[in-house]
PDB file of C-alpha atoms in Angstrom:
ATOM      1  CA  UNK A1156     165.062 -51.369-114.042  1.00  0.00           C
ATOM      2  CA  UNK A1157     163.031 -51.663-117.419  1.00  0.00           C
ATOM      3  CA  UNK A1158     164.087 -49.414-119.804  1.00  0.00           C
ATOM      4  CA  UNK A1159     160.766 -49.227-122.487  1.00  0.00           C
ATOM      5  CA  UNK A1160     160.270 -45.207-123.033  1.00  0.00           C
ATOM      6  CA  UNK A1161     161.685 -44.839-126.777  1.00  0.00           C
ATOM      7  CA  UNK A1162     162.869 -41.458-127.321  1.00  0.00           C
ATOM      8  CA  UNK A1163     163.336 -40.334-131.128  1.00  0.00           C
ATOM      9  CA  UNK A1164     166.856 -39.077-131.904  1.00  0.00           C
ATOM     10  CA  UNK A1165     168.516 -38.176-135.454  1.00  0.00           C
ATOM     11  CA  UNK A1166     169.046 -40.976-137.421  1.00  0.00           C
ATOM     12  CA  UNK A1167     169.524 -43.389-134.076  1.00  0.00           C
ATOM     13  CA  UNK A1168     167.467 -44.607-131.272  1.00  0.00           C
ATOM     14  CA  UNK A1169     167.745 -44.141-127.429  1.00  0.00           C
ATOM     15  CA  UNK A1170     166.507 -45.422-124.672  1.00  0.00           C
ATOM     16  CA  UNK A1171     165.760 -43.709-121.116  1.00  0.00           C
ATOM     17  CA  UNK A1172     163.687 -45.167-118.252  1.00  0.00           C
ATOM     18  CA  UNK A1173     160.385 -44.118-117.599  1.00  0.00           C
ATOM     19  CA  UNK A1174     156.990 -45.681-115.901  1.00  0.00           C
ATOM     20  CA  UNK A1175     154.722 -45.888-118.715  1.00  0.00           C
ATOM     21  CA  UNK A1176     154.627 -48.212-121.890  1.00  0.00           C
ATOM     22  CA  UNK A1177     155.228 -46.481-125.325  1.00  0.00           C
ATOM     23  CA  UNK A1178     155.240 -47.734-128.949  1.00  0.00           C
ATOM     24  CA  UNK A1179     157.875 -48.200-130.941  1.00  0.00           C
ATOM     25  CA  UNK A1180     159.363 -45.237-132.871  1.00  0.00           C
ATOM     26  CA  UNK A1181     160.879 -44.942-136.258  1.00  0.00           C
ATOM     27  CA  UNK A1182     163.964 -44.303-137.740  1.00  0.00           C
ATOM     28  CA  UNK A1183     164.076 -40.879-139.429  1.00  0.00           C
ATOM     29  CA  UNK A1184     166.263 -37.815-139.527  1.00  0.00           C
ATOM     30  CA  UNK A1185     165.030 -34.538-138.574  1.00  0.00           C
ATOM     31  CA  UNK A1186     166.769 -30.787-138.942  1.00  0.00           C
ATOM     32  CA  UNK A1187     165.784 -30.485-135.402  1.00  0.00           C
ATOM     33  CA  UNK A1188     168.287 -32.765-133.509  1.00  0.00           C
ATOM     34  CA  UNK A1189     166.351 -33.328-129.919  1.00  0.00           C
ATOM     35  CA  UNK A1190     165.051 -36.479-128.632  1.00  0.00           C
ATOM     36  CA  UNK A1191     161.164 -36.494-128.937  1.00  0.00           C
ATOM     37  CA  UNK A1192     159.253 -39.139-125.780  1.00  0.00           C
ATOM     38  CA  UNK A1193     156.470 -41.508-127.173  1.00  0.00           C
ATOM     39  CA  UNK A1194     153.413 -41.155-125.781  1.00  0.00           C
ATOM     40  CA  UNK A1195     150.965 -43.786-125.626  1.00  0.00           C
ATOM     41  CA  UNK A1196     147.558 -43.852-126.573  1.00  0.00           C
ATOM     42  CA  UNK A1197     144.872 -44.123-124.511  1.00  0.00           C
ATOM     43  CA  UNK A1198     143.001 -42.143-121.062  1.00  0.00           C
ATOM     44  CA  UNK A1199     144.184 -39.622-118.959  1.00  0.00           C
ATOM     45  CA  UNK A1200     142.416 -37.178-116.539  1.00  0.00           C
ATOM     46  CA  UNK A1201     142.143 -33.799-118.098  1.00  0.00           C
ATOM     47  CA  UNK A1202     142.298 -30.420-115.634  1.00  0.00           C
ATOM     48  CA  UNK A1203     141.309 -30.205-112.013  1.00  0.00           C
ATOM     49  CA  UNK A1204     138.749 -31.545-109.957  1.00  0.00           C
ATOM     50  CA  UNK A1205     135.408 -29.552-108.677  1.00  0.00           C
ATOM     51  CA  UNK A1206     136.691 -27.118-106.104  1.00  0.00           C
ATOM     52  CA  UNK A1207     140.214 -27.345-107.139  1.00  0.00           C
ATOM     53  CA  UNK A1208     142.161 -24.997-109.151  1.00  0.00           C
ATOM     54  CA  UNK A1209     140.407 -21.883-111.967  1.00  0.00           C
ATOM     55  CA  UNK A1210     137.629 -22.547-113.174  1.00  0.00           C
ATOM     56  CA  UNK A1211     138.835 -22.730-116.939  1.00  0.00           C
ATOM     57  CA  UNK A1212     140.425 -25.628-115.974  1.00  0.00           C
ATOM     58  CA  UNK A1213     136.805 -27.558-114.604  1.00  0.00           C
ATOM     59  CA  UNK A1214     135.465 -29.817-115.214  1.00  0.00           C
ATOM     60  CA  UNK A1215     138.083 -32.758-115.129  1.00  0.00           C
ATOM     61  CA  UNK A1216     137.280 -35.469-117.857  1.00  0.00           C
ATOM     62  CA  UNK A1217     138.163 -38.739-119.391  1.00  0.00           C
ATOM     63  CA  UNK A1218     140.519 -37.662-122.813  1.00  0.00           C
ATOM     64  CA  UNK A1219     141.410 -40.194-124.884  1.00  0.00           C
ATOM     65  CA  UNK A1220     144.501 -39.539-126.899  1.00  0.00           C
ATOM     66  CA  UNK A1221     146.051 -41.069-129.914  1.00  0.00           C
ATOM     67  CA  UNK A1222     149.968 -41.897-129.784  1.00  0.00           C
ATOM     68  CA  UNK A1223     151.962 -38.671-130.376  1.00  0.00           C
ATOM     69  CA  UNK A1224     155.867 -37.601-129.977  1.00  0.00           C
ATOM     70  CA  UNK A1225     156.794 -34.688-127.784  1.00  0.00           C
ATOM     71  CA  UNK A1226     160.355 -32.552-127.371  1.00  0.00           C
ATOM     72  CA  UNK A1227     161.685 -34.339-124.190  1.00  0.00           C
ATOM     73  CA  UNK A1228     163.178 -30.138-123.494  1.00  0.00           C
ATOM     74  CA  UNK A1229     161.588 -26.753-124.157  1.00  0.00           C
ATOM     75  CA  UNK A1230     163.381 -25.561-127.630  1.00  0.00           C
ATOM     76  CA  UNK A1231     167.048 -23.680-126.485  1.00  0.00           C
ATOM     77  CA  UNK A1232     168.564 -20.934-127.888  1.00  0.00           C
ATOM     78  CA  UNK A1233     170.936 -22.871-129.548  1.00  0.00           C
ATOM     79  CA  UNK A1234     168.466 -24.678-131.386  1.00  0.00           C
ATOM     80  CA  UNK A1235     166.144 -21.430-132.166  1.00  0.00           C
ATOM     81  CA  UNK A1236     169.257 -19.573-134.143  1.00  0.00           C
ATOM     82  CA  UNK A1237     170.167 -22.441-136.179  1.00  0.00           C
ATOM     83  CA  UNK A1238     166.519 -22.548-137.904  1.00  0.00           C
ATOM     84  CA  UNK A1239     167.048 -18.785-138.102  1.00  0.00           C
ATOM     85  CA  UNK A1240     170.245 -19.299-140.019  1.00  0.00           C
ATOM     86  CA  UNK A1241     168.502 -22.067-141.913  1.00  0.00           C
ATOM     87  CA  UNK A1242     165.511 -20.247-142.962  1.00  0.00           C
ATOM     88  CA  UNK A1243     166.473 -16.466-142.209  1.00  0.00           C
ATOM     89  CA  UNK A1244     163.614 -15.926-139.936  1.00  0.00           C
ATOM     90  CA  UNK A1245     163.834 -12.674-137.904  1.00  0.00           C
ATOM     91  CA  UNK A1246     166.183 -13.124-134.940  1.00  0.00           C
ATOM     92  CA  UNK A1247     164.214 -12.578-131.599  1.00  0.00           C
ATOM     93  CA  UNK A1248     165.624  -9.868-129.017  1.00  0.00           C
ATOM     94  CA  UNK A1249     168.288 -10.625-126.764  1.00  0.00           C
ATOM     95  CA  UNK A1250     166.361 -10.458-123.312  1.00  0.00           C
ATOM     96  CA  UNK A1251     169.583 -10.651-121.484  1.00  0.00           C
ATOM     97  CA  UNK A1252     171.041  -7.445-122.836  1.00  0.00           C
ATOM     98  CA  UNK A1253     171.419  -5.115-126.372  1.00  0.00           C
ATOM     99  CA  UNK A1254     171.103  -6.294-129.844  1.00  0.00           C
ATOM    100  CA  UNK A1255     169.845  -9.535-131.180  1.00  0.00           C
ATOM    101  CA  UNK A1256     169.767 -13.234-129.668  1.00  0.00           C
ATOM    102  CA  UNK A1257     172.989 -13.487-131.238  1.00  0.00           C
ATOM    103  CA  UNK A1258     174.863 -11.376-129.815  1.00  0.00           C
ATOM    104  CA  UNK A1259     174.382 -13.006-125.989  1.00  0.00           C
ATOM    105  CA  UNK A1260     177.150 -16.096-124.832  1.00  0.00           C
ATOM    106  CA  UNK A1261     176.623 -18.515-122.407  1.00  0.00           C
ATOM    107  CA  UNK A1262     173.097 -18.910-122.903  1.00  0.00           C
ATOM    108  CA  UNK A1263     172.912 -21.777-125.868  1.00  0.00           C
ATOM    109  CA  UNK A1264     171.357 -24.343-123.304  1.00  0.00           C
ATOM    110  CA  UNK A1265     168.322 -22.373-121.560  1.00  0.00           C
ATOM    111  CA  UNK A1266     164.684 -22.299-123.135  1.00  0.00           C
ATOM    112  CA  UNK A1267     164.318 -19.670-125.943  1.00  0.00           C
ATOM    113  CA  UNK A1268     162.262 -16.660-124.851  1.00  0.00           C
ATOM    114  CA  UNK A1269     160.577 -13.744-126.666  1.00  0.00           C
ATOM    115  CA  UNK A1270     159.105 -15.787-128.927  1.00  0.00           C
ATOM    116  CA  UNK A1271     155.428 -15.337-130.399  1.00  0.00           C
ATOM    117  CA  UNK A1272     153.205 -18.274-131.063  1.00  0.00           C
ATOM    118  CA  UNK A1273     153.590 -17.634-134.811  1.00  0.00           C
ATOM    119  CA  UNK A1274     157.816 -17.746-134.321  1.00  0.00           C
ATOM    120  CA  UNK A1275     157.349 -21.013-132.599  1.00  0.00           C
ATOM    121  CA  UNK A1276     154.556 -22.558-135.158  1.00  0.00           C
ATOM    122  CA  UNK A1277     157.242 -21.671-137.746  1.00  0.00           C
ATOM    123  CA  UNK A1278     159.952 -23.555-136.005  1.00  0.00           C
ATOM    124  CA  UNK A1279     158.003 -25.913-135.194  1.00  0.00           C
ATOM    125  CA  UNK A1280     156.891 -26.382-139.029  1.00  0.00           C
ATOM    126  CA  UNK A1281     160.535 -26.193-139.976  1.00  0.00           C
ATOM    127  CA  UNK A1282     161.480 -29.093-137.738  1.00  0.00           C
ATOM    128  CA  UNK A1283     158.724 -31.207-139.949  1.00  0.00           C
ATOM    129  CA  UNK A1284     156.727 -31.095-136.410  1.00  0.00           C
ATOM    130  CA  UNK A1285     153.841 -28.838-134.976  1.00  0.00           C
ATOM    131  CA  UNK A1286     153.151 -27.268-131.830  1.00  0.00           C
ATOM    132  CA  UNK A1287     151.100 -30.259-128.745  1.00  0.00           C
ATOM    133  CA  UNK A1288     147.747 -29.409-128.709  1.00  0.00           C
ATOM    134  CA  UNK A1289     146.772 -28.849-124.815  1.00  0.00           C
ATOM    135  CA  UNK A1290     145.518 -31.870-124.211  1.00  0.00           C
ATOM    136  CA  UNK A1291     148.836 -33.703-125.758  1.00  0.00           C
ATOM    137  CA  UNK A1292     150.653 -30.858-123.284  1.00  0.00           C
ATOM    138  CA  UNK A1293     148.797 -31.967-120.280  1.00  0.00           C
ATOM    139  CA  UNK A1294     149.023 -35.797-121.179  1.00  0.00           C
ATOM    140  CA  UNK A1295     152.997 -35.550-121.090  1.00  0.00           C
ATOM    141  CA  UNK A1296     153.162 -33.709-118.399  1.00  0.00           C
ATOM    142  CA  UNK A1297     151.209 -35.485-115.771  1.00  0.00           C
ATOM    143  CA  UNK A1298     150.395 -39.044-117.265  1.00  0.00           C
ATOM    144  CA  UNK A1299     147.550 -40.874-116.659  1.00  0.00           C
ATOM    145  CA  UNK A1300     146.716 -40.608-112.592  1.00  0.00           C
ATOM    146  CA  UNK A1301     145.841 -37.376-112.245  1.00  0.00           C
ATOM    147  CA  UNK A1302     148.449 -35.711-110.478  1.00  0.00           C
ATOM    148  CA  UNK A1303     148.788 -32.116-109.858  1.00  0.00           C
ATOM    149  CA  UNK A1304     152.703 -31.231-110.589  1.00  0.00           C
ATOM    150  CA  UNK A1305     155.027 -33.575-113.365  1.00  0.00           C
ATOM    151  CA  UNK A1306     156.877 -35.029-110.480  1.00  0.00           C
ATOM    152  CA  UNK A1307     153.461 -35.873-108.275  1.00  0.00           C
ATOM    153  CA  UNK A1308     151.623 -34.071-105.531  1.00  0.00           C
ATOM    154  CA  UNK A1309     153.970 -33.054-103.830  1.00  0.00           C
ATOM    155  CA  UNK A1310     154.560 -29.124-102.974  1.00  0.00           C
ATOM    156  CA  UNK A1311     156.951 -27.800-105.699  1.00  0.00           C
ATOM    157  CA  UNK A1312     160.353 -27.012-104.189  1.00  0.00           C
ATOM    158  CA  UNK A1313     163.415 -25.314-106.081  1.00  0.00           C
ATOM    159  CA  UNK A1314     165.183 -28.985-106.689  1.00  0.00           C
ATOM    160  CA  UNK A1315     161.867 -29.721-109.090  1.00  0.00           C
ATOM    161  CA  UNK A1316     161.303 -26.385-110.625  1.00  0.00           C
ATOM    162  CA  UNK A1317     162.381 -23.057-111.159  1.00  0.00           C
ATOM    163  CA  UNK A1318     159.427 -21.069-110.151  1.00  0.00           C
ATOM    164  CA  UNK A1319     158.807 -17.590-107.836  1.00  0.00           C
ATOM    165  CA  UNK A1320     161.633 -15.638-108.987  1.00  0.00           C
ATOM    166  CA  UNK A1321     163.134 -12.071-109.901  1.00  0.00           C
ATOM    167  CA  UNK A1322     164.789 -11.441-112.970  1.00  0.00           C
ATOM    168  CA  UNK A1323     168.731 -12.389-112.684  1.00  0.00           C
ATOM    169  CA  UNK A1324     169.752 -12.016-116.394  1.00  0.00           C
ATOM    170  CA  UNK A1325     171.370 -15.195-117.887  1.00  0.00           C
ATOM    171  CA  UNK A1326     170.879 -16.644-114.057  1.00  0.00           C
ATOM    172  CA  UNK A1327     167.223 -16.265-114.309  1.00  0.00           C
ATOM    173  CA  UNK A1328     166.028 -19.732-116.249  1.00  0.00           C
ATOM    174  CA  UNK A1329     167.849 -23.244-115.707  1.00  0.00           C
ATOM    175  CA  UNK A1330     169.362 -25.236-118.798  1.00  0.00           C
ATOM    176  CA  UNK A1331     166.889 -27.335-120.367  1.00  0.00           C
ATOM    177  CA  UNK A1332     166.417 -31.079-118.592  1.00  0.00           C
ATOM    178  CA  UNK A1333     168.665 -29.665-115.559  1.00  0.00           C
ATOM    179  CA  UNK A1334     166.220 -30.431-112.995  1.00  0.00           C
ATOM    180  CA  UNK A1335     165.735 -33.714-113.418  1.00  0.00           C
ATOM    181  CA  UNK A1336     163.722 -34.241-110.416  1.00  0.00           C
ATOM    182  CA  UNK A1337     160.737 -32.175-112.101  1.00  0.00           C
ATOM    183  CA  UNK A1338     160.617 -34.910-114.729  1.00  0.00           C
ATOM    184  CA  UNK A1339     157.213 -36.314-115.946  1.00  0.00           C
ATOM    185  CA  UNK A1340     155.933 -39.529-115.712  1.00  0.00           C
ATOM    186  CA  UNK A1341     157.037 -40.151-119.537  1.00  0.00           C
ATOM    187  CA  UNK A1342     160.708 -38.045-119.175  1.00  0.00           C
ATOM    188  CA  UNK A1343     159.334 -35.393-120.124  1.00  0.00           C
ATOM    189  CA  UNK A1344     161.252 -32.339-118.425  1.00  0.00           C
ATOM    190  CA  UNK A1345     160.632 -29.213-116.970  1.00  0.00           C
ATOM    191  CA  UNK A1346     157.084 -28.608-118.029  1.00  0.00           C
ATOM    192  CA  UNK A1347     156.900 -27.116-115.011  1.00  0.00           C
ATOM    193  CA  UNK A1348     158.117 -22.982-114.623  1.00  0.00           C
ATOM    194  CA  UNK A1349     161.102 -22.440-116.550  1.00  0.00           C
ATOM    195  CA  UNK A1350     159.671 -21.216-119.056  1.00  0.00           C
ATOM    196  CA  UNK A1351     155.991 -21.137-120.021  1.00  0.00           C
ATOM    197  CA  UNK A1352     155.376 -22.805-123.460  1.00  0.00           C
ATOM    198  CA  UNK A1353     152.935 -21.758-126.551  1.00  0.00           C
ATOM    199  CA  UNK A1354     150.465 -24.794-127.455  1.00  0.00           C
ATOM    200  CA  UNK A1355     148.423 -24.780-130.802  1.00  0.00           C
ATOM    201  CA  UNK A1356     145.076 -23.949-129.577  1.00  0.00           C
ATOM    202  CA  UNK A1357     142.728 -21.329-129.026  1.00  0.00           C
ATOM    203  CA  UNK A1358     142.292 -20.347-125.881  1.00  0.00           C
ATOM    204  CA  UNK A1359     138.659 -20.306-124.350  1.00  0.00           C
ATOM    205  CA  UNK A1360     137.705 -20.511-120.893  1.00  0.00           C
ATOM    206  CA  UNK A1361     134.748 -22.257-121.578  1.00  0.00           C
ATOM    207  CA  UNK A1362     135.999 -25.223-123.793  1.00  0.00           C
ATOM    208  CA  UNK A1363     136.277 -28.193-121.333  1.00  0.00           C
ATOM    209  CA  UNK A1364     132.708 -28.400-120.787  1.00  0.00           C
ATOM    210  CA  UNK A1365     132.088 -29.112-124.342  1.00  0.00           C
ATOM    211  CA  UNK A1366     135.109 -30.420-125.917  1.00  0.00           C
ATOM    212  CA  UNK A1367     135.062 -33.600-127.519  1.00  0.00           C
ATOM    213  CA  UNK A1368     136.208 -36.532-125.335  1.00  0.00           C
ATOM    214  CA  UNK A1369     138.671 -37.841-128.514  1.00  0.00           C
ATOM    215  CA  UNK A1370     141.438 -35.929-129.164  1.00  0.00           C
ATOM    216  CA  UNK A1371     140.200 -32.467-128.599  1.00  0.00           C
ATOM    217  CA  UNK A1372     142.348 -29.809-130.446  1.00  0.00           C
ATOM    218  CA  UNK A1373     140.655 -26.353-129.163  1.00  0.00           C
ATOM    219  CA  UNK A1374     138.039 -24.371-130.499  1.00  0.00           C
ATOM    220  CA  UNK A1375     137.668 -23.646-134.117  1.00  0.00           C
ATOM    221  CA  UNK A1376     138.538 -19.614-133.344  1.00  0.00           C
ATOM    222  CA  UNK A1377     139.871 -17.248-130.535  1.00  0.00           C
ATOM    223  CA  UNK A1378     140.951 -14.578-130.002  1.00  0.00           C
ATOM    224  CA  UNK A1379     144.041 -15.517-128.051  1.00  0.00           C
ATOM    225  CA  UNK A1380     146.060 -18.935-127.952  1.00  0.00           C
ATOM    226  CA  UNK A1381     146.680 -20.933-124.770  1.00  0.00           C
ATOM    227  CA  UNK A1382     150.097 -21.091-122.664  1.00  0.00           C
ATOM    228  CA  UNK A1383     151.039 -24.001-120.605  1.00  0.00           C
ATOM    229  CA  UNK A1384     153.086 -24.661-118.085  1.00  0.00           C
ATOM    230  CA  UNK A1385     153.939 -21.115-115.860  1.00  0.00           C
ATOM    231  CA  UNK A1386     157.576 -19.788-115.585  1.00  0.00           C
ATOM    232  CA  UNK A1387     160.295 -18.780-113.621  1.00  0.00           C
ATOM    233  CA  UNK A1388     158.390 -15.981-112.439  1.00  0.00           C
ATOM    234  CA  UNK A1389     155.458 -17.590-111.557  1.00  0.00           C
ATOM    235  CA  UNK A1390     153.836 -18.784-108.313  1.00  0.00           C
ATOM    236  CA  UNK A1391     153.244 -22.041-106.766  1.00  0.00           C
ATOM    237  CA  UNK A1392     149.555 -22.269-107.711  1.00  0.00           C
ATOM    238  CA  UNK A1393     150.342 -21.574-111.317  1.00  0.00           C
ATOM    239  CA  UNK A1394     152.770 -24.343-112.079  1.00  0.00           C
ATOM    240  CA  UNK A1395     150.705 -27.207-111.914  1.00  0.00           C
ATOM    241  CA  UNK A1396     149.867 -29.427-115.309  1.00  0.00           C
ATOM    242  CA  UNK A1397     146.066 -28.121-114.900  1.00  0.00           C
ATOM    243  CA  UNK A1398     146.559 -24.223-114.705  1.00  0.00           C
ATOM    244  CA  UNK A1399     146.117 -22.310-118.497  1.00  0.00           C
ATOM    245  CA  UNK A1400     147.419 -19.271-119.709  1.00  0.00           C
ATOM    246  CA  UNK A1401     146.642 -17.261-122.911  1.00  0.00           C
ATOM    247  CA  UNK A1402     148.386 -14.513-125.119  1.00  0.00           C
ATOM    248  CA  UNK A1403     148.079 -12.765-128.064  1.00  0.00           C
ATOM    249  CA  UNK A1404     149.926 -14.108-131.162  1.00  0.00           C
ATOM    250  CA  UNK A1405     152.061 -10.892-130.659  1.00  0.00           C
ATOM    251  CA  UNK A1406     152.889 -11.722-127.090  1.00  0.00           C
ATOM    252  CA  UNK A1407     156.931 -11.846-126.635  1.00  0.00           C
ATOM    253  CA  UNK A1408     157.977 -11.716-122.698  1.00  0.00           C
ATOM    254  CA  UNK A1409     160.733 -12.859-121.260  1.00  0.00           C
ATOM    255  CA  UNK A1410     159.085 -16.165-119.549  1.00  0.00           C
ATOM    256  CA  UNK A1411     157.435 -17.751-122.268  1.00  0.00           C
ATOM    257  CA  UNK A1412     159.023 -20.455-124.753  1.00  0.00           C
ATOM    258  CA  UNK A1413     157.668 -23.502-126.288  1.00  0.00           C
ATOM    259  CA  UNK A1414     158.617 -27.067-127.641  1.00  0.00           C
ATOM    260  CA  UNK A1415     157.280 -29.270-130.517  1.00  0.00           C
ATOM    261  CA  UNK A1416     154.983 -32.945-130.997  1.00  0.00           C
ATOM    262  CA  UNK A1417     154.429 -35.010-133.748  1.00  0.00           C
ATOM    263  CA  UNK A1418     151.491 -37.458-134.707  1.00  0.00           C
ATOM    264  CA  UNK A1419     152.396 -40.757-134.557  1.00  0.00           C
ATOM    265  CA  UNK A1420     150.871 -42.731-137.924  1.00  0.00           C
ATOM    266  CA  UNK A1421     150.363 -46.245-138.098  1.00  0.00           C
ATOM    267  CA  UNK A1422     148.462 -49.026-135.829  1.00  0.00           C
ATOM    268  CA  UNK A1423     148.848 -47.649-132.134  1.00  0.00           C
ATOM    269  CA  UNK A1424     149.218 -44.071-133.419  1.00  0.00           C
ATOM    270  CA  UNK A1425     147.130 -41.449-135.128  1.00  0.00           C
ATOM    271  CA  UNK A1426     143.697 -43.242-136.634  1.00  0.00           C
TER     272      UNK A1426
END
């Protein structure tokens, strides 16, 4: 087996394996202790082909992406209440019962939920990261052949994704990275249901037909913000790396989380 995807850790480096090349990552220390995939630069096919899929997600095109860093896991609970102990940002509700986020056990390892896009910008900010654009979001999830789910074409089934469900309380959402057979091309896990995940740009149905083919970062305004990725609750058609969703910056529901990127500076990274 090769091992050459590069995952960014604090302070160390690890090393998982994975089908696509990456560059080399540096040595730094973050407040945000999770291990962050490499991307590479270069191609991939960008939303769904004529006749397939919404049409917000038409037409497909050639992207080309610089190098970036991307949260191998959706950002936990654990995570989220340390950076608001560290910064005393307001504590989200507790969607699994009364009171605050801190007040609920046995939840530290599943996706943080009730979240706005401005709570996860901040976090993201705070971790001296940002949110993926949706092109970097799409790019990590599928890689560069086109396929419709993380793991490939095949159907989704409940070993790859936690999808189509009721509301169970703390049984609802998986533990980040627990389905491992959901995992991206690059690592990258469950980018697929779970939990649905903010991305920084606006949202407009319209944009792939005029978006630039070089890192594209979303229209200049909007009036909502895309969502990637579908949840637990949602159904087989709206899991795959293609489908888009969009909320208000207000927006807090149980299903929808997020997780962080980072440019990549330097030769193969951000020009």
């Amino acid at each position: 087996m090769i091992w050459n995807v590069l995952l960014w850790t604090v302070g160390v480096l690890a090393l998982v394996p994975a089908t696509f090349p990456v560059a080399a990552a540096t040595r730094t220390i973050e407040p945000d202790p999770v291990p962050m995939v490499m991307i590479p630069a270069g191609p991939f096919k960008m939303g769904s082909e004529d006749g397939k899929g919404r049409e917000d997600e038409r037409p497909q095109r050639d992207i080309y992406l610089d190098t970036f860093a991307i949260d191998q896991v959706e950002v936990t609970n654990e995570r989220y209440l340390a950076f608001v102990k560290a910064t005393g940002h307001r504590n989200p509700p507790n969607p699994y019962g009364s009171g605050f986020l801190h007040d609920a056990t046995g939840i530290e390892q599943l996706p943080v939920v009730q979240v706005t896009w401005y709570d996860a910008k901040a976090y993201c900010a705070w971790a001296k990261k940002r949110l993926p654009t949706e092109a970097e979001w799409e790019k990590a999830a599928r890689g560069t052949d086109g396929r419709l789910y993380p793991w490939g074409n095949d159907p989704p089934s409940p070993k790859r994704a936690n999808f189509d469900r009721e509301w169970e309380g703390e049984k609802t959402m998986h533990p980040v990275g627990a389905l491992s057979a959901g995992d991206s091309p690059y690592g990258v896990k469950d980018m697929s249901g779970n939990a649905r995940e903010w991305v920084e740009d606006w949202y407009d149905p319209d944009y792939y037909k005029h978006a630039p083919d070089r890192n594209p970062k979303g229209p200049a305004k909007g009036v909502v913000r895309s969502i990637r990725g579908g949840s637990w609750h949602s159904p087989m058609w709206d899991i795959g790396v293609a489908s888009r969703g969009r909320g208000g910056f207000a927006l807090q529901t149980h299903g929808t989380g997020f997780r962080c990127a980072k440019s990549v500076e330097g030769p193969d990274g951000a020009k």
